[in-house]
PDB file of C-alpha atoms in Angstrom:
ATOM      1  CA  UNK A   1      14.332 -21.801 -13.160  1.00 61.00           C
ATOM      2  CA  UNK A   2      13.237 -18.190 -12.031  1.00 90.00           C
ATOM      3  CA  UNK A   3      10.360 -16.524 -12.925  1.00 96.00           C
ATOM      4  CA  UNK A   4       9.875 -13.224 -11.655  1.00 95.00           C
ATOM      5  CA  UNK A   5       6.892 -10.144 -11.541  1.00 97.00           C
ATOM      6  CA  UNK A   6       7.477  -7.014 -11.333  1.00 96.00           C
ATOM      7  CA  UNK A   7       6.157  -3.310 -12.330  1.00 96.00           C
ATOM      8  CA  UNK A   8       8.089  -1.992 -14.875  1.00 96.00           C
ATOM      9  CA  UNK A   9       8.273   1.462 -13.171  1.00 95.00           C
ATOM     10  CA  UNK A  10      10.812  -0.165 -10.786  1.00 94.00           C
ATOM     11  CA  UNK A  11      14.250   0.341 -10.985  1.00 92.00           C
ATOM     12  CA  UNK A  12      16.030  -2.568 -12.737  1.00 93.00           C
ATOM     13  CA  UNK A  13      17.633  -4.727 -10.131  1.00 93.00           C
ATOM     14  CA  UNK A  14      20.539  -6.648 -10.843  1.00 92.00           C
ATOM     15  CA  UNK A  15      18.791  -9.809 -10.067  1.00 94.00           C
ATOM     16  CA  UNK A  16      16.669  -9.426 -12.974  1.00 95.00           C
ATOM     17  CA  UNK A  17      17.876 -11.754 -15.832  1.00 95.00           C
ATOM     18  CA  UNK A  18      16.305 -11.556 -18.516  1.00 96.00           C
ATOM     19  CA  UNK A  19      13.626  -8.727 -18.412  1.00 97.00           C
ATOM     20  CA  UNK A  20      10.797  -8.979 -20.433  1.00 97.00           C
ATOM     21  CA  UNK A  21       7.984  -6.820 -21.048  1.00 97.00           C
ATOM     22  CA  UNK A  22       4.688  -8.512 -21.570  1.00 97.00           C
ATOM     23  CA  UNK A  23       2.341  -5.585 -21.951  1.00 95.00           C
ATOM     24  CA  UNK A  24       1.327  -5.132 -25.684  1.00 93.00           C
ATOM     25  CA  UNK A  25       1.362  -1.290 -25.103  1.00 93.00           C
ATOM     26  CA  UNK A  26       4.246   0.579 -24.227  1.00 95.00           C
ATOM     27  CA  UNK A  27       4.154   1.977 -20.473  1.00 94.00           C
ATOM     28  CA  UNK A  28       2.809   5.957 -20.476  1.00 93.00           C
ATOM     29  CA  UNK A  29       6.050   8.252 -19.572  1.00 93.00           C
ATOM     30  CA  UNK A  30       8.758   5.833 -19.517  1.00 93.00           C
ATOM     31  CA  UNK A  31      12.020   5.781 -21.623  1.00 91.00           C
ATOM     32  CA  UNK A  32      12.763   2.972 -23.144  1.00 88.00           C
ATOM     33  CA  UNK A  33      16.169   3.452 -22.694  1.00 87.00           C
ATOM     34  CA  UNK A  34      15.161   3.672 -18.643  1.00 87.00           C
ATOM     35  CA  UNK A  35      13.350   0.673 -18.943  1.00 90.00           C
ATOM     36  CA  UNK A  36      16.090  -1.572 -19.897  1.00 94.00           C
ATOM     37  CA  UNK A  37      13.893  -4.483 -21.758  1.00 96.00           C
ATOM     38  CA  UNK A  38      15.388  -7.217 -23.375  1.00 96.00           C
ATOM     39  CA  UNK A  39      12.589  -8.605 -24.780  1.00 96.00           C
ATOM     40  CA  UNK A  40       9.151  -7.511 -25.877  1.00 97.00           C
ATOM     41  CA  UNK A  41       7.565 -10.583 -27.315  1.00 96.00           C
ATOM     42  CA  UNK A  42       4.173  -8.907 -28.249  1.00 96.00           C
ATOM     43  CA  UNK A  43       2.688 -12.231 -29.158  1.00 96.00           C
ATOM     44  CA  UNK A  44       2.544 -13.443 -25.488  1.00 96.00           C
ATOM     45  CA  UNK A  45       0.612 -10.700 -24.303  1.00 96.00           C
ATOM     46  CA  UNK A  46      -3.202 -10.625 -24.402  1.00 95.00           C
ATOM     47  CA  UNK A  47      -5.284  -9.939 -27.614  1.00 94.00           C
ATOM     48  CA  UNK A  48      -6.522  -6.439 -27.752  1.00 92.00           C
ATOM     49  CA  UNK A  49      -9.962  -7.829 -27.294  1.00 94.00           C
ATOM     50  CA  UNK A  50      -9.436  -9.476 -24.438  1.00 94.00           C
ATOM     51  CA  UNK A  51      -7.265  -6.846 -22.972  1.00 91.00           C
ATOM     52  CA  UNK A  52     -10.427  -4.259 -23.347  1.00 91.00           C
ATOM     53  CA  UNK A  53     -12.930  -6.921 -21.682  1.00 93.00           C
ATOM     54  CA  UNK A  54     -11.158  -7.323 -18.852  1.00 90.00           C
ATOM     55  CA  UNK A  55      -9.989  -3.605 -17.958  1.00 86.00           C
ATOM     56  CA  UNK A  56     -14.283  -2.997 -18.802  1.00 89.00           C
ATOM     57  CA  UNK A  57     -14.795  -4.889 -16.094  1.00 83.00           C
ATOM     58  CA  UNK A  58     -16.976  -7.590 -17.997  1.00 81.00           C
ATOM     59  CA  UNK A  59     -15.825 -10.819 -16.303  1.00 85.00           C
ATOM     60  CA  UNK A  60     -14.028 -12.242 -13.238  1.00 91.00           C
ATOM     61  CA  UNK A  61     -10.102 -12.637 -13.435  1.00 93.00           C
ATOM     62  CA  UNK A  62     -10.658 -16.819 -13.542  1.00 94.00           C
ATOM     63  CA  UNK A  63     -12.334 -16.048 -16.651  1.00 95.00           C
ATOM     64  CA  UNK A  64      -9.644 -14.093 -17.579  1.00 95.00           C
ATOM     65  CA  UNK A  65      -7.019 -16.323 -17.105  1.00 95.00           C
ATOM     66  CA  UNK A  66      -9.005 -19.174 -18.682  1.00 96.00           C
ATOM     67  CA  UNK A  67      -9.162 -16.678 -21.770  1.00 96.00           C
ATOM     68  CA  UNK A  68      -5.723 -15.867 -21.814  1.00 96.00           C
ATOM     69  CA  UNK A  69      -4.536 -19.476 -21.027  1.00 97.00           C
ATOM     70  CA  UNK A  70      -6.646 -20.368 -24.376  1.00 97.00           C
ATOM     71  CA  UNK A  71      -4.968 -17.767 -26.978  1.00 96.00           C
ATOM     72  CA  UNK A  72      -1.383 -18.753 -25.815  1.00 96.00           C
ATOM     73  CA  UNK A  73      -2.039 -22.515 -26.745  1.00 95.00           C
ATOM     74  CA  UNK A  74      -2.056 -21.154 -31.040  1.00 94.00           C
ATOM     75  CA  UNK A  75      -0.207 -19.639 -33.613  1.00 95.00           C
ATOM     76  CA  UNK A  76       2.383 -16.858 -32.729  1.00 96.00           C
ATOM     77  CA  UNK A  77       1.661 -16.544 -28.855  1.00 96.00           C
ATOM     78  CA  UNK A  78       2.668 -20.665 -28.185  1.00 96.00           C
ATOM     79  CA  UNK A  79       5.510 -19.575 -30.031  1.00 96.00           C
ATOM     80  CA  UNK A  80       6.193 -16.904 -28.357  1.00 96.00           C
ATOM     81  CA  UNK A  81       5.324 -18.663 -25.062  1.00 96.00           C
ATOM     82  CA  UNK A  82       8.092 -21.709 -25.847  1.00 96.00           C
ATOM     83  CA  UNK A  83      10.519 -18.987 -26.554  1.00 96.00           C
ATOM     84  CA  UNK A  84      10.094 -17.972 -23.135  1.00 96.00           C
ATOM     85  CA  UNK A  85      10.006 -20.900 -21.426  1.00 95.00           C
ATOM     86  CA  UNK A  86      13.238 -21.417 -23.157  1.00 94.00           C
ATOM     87  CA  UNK A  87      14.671 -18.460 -21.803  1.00 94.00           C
ATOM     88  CA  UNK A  88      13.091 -19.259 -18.164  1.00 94.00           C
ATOM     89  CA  UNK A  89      15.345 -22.960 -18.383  1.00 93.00           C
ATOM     90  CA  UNK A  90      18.420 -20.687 -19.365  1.00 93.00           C
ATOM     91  CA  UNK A  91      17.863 -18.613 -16.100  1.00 94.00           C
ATOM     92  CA  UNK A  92      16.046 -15.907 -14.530  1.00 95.00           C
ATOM     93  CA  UNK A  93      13.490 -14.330 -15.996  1.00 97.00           C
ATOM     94  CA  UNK A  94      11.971 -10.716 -14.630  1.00 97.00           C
ATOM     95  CA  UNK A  95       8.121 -10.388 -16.391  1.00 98.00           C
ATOM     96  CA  UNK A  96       7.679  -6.876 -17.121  1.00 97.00           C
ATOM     97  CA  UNK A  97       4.223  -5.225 -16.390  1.00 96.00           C
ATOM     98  CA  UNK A  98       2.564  -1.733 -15.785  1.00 95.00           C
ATOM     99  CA  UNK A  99      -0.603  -2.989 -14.423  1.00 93.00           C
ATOM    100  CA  UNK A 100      -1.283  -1.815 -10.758  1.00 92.00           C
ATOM    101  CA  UNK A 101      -1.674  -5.065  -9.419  1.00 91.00           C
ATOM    102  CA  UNK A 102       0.790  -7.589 -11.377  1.00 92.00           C
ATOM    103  CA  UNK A 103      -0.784 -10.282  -9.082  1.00 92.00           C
ATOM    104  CA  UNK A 104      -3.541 -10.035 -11.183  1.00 91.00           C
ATOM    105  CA  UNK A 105      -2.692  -9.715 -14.020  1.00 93.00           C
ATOM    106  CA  UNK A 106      -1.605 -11.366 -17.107  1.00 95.00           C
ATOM    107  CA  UNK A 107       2.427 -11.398 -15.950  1.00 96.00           C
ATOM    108  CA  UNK A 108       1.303 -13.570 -12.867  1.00 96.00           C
ATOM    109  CA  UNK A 109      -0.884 -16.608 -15.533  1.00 96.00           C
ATOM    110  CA  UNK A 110       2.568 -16.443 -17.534  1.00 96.00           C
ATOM    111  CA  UNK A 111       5.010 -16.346 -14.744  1.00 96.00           C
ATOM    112  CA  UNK A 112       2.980 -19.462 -13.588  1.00 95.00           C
ATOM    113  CA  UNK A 113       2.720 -20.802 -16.706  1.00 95.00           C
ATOM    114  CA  UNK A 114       6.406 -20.489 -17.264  1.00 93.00           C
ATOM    115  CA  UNK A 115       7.351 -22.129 -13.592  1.00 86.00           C
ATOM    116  CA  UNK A 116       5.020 -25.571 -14.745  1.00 71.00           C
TER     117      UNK A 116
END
């Protein structure tokens, strides 16, 4: 199993796999047809809510990922969270993100989630 991070202003490499984007918004000023995503599983990505408390600056990234780690245990994102981790088994997976620093962020609590 192979569980990659990476911004998705990147080029695609051909080591990618799978290439999901996890971000509930699209990225500003990229094609999609550029971006070469096979998945976009909404569901997995952080709740609008706690999207805006974090980027406000309101509480510490271990909060954060305690937060996040919460919401993907119900409903549509532990769905959407198997589905992955189904697709992780079946090979390598490239998490797709347009946060500045992917190693903390939301892509890095699933990519770890997804290599348990």
């Amino acid at each position: 199993m192979s569980v990659r991070v990476r911004r998705i202003y990147e080029p695609p490499e051909p080591g990618d796999g799978t290439r999901v984007l996890v971000d509930r918004l699209w990225p500003r000023g990229l094609a999609k047809d550029a971006a070469r995503v096979d998945e976009w599983p909404k569901a997995a990505t952080p709740s609008t809510e706690l999207r805006r408390w974090y980027h406000a600056g309101e509480g510490s990234y271990e909060e954060f990922t305690e937060r996040y780690e919460a919401e993907l245990t119900a409903g549509e994102a532990a769905d959407a969270l198997a589905r992955l981790r189904e697709s992780a088994r079946a090979g390598t997976v490239t998490l797709l993100t347009a946060s500045k620093a992917p190693e903390r962020s939301h892509a890095a609590v699933l990519a770890r989630l997804l290599d348990t």
